[in-house]
């Protein structure tokens, strides 16, 4: 069971294209594609040729590292593009993800001057506007489990403590640029669980904006959807992810886990997080919906798309047999 929340860039700017996903576990999972419908180019134009050149250049570079940016063509037909892979995946997975994403973005947004595509393991993007060192938080996507986190009484604090530390650490990370991960066994009276977490920024950002981006992502994940057992947020410039798996629970009476989201969503706790810093626009209000059914464990996943403006309405799609890396089975 997982859900997806999407925040669109500006009203009307990005068009949510597709939520369909691959069915095979080994393939990268497509989350969503945003095509900018308000700015098109014409077929067989220089822009199209440059866009295709740019995407193939990103494909070639995808075997060389987790991030690359590129620029193709001359003004006024210059195209800027990049890919970013999650820092915790293999080079082969990164390359596979970028190969797939670069093909799909051109096919799904064939005549759009700007587009972003998110997979669970990578993102690819192109635009006529240079964006490499610009801080942007939209369009973003949140994918989260419908199962609630373990040790609910304290999970909000555990989450905040962990990510505040990771965000502090990420700008001093020297291994992969702006990538830090952590794994901890949390042992409390309520029970113990494994807590995996990671944060990552696009290397184009400076340290301050990396921190700003991640604080936005943390605030969003902490307040969007109750306290899910797993969540991933992808924004154009940073991503944040955690996963929990319970190891034991105190009363060993109930063999089955409690129904997910049977608790009231935790209220936002502004004191806990730095306020989202002077971003040009505040995040739009969220529509929150709850699942009607107790999720089954055998592979039916429902996705809700929740986004921040009223233009597109609420879309709810139920699909079977999708396996997301974030789903706790
Ligand atoms: C751009 O193309 C899309 C279809 O690909 C269309 O829906 C949209 O209206 C076009 N936008 C403009 C500004 O022409
Ligand atoms: C998006 O692109 C992929 C790969 O080319 C294709 O399979 C899929 O049908 C496209 N989606 C839409 C809605 O056109
Ligand atoms: C952070 O991002 C903003 C907006 O993109 C940019 O103007 C600024 O130069 C960046 N760096 C710092 C240190 O604020
Ligand atoms: C965690 O949530 C509880 C209520 O569920 C609240 O009383 C507490 O202040 C929160 N802790 C923080 C650090 O926000
Ligand atoms: C943050 O960095 C400190 C010092 O390097 C280290 O002790 C700590 O474990 C790190 N915390 C996380 C969550 O990565
Ligand atoms: C990649 O991005 C950096 C800024 O982060 C920029 O200085 C550089 O020119 C870009 N490279 C290309 C090939 O566009």
CSV table of N, CA and C in Angstrom, one decimal, residues 260-318:
chain,number,residue,atom,x,y,z
A,260,UNK,N,-3.7,0.2,9.3
A,260,UNK,CA,-3.0,1.4,9.1
A,260,UNK,C,-3.9,2.6,9.2
A,261,UNK,N,-3.3,3.7,9.6
A,261,UNK,CA,-4.0,5.0,9.7
A,261,UNK,C,-5.2,4.9,10.6
A,262,UNK,N,-5.2,4.1,11.6
A,262,UNK,CA,-6.3,4.0,12.5
A,262,UNK,C,-6.1,5.1,13.6
A,263,UNK,N,-5.2,5.9,13.4
A,263,UNK,CA,-4.9,7.0,14.4
A,263,UNK,C,-5.2,8.3,13.8
A,264,UNK,N,-5.4,9.3,14.6
A,264,UNK,CA,-5.6,10.6,14.0
A,264,UNK,C,-4.3,11.1,13.5
A,265,UNK,N,-4.3,11.7,12.4
A,265,UNK,CA,-3.0,12.2,11.9
A,265,UNK,C,-2.4,13.2,12.9
A,266,UNK,N,-1.1,13.0,13.1
A,266,UNK,CA,-0.4,13.9,14.0
A,266,UNK,C,-0.5,15.4,13.6
A,267,UNK,N,-0.8,16.3,14.5
A,267,UNK,CA,-0.8,17.7,14.0
A,267,UNK,C,0.6,18.1,13.7
A,268,UNK,N,0.6,19.1,12.7
A,268,UNK,CA,2.0,19.6,12.4
A,268,UNK,C,2.6,20.2,13.7
A,269,UNK,N,3.8,20.0,13.8
A,269,UNK,CA,4.5,20.6,15.0
A,269,UNK,C,5.5,21.6,14.6
A,270,UNK,N,5.1,22.8,14.4
A,270,UNK,CA,6.1,23.8,13.9
A,270,UNK,C,7.3,24.0,14.7
A,271,UNK,N,7.2,23.7,16.0
A,271,UNK,CA,8.3,24.0,16.9
A,271,UNK,C,9.5,23.0,16.5
A,272,UNK,N,9.1,21.9,16.0
A,272,UNK,CA,10.0,20.8,15.8
A,272,UNK,C,11.0,21.1,14.6
A,273,UNK,N,10.4,21.7,13.6
A,273,UNK,CA,11.2,21.9,12.4
A,273,UNK,C,11.4,23.4,12.2
A,274,UNK,N,12.5,23.7,11.5
A,274,UNK,CA,12.7,25.1,11.1
A,274,UNK,C,11.5,25.4,10.1
A,275,UNK,N,11.0,26.6,10.2
A,275,UNK,CA,10.0,26.9,9.2
A,275,UNK,C,10.6,26.9,7.8
A,276,UNK,N,9.7,26.5,6.8
A,276,UNK,CA,10.3,26.5,5.5
A,276,UNK,C,10.8,27.9,5.1
A,277,UNK,N,12.0,28.0,4.8
A,277,UNK,CA,12.6,29.3,4.7
A,277,UNK,C,12.0,30.1,3.5
A,278,UNK,N,12.4,31.3,3.4
A,278,UNK,CA,11.8,32.3,2.5
A,278,UNK,C,11.7,31.7,1.1
A,279,UNK,N,10.9,30.8,0.9
A,279,UNK,CA,10.6,30.3,-0.5
A,279,UNK,C,9.7,31.3,-1.1
A,280,UNK,N,9.8,31.4,-2.4
A,280,UNK,CA,9.0,32.4,-3.1
A,280,UNK,C,7.5,32.1,-2.9
A,281,UNK,N,7.1,30.8,-2.8
A,281,UNK,CA,5.6,30.6,-2.6
A,281,UNK,C,5.5,29.6,-1.5
A,282,UNK,N,4.6,29.7,-0.6
A,282,UNK,CA,4.4,28.7,0.4
A,282,UNK,C,3.8,27.5,-0.2
A,283,UNK,N,4.0,26.3,0.4
A,283,UNK,CA,3.3,25.1,-0.2
A,283,UNK,C,1.8,25.3,-0.2
A,284,UNK,N,1.1,24.9,-1.2
A,284,UNK,CA,-0.3,25.0,-1.2
A,284,UNK,C,-0.9,24.1,-0.2
A,285,UNK,N,-2.2,24.4,0.2
A,285,UNK,CA,-2.8,23.5,1.2
A,285,UNK,C,-3.1,22.1,0.5
A,286,UNK,N,-3.0,21.2,1.4
A,286,UNK,CA,-3.2,19.8,0.9
A,286,UNK,C,-4.6,19.3,1.2
A,287,UNK,N,-5.0,18.5,0.2
A,287,UNK,CA,-6.2,17.7,0.5
A,287,UNK,C,-5.8,16.4,1.0
A,288,UNK,N,-6.4,15.9,2.1
A,288,UNK,CA,-6.0,14.7,2.6
A,288,UNK,C,-7.2,13.7,2.6
A,289,UNK,N,-6.9,12.5,2.0
A,289,UNK,CA,-7.9,11.5,2.0
A,289,UNK,C,-7.4,10.3,2.7
A,290,UNK,N,-8.3,9.5,3.2
A,290,UNK,CA,-8.0,8.3,3.9
A,290,UNK,C,-8.4,7.1,3.1
A,291,UNK,N,-7.7,6.0,3.3
A,291,UNK,CA,-8.1,4.8,2.6
A,291,UNK,C,-9.4,4.3,3.3
A,292,UNK,N,-10.3,3.7,2.5
A,292,UNK,CA,-11.5,3.2,3.0
A,292,UNK,C,-11.4,1.8,3.5
A,293,UNK,N,-10.4,1.1,3.0
A,293,UNK,CA,-10.3,-0.3,3.3
A,293,UNK,C,-9.0,-0.6,4.0
A,294,UNK,N,-9.0,-1.6,4.8
A,294,UNK,CA,-7.8,-2.1,5.4
A,294,UNK,C,-6.9,-2.7,4.3
A,295,UNK,N,-5.7,-2.3,4.1
A,295,UNK,CA,-5.0,-2.8,3.0
A,295,UNK,C,-4.6,-4.3,3.2
A,296,UNK,N,-4.7,-5.0,2.1
A,296,UNK,CA,-4.3,-6.4,2.2
A,296,UNK,C,-2.8,-6.5,2.0
A,297,UNK,N,-2.2,-7.6,2.4
A,297,UNK,CA,-0.8,-7.7,2.3
A,297,UNK,C,-0.4,-8.4,1.0
A,298,UNK,N,-1.3,-8.7,0.1
A,298,UNK,CA,-1.0,-9.6,-1.0
A,298,UNK,C,-0.8,-8.8,-2.3
A,299,UNK,N,-0.6,-7.5,-2.3
A,299,UNK,CA,-0.2,-6.9,-3.5
A,299,UNK,C,-1.2,-6.0,-4.2
A,300,UNK,N,-2.2,-5.6,-3.5
A,300,UNK,CA,-3.1,-4.5,-4.1
A,300,UNK,C,-2.7,-3.2,-3.5
A,301,UNK,N,-2.3,-2.3,-4.3
A,301,UNK,CA,-1.8,-1.0,-3.8
A,301,UNK,C,-2.7,0.1,-4.3
A,302,UNK,N,-3.0,1.0,-3.5
A,302,UNK,CA,-3.8,2.1,-4.0
A,302,UNK,C,-3.0,3.4,-3.9
A,303,UNK,N,-3.2,4.2,-4.8
A,303,UNK,CA,-2.4,5.4,-4.9
A,303,UNK,C,-3.4,6.6,-4.9
A,304,UNK,N,-3.2,7.5,-4.1
A,304,UNK,CA,-3.9,8.7,-4.2
A,304,UNK,C,-3.0,9.9,-4.6
A,305,UNK,N,-3.5,10.6,-5.5
A,305,UNK,CA,-2.8,11.8,-6.0
A,305,UNK,C,-3.4,13.0,-5.3
A,306,UNK,N,-2.6,13.7,-4.6
A,306,UNK,CA,-3.1,14.9,-3.9
A,306,UNK,C,-2.2,16.0,-4.3
A,307,UNK,N,-2.8,17.0,-4.8
A,307,UNK,CA,-1.9,18.1,-5.3
A,307,UNK,C,-2.5,19.4,-4.8
A,308,UNK,N,-1.8,20.4,-5.0
A,308,UNK,CA,-2.0,21.6,-4.3
A,308,UNK,C,-2.9,22.7,-5.0
A,309,UNK,N,-3.4,22.4,-6.2
A,309,UNK,CA,-4.3,23.4,-6.7
A,309,UNK,C,-5.6,22.7,-7.2
A,310,UNK,N,-6.5,23.5,-7.6
A,310,UNK,CA,-7.8,23.0,-7.8
A,310,UNK,C,-8.1,22.7,-9.3
A,311,UNK,N,-7.1,23.0,-10.1
A,311,UNK,CA,-7.3,22.9,-11.5
A,311,UNK,C,-7.5,21.5,-12.0
A,312,UNK,N,-6.8,20.6,-11.4
A,312,UNK,CA,-6.9,19.2,-12.0
A,312,UNK,C,-7.8,18.3,-11.2
A,313,UNK,N,-8.3,18.8,-10.0
A,313,UNK,CA,-9.2,18.0,-9.2
A,313,UNK,C,-8.4,16.9,-8.6
A,314,UNK,N,-9.1,16.0,-7.8
A,314,UNK,CA,-8.4,15.0,-7.2
A,314,UNK,C,-8.5,13.7,-8.0
A,315,UNK,N,-7.4,13.1,-8.2
A,315,UNK,CA,-7.4,11.8,-8.9
A,315,UNK,C,-7.1,10.7,-8.0
A,316,UNK,N,-7.8,9.7,-8.0
A,316,UNK,CA,-7.5,8.5,-7.2
A,316,UNK,C,-7.4,7.3,-8.2
A,317,UNK,N,-6.3,6.7,-8.1
A,317,UNK,CA,-6.1,5.5,-9.0
A,317,UNK,C,-5.8,4.3,-8.2
A,318,UNK,N,-6.5,3.3,-8.5
A,318,UNK,CA,-6.1,2.0,-7.8
A,318,UNK,C,-5.5,1.0,-8.8
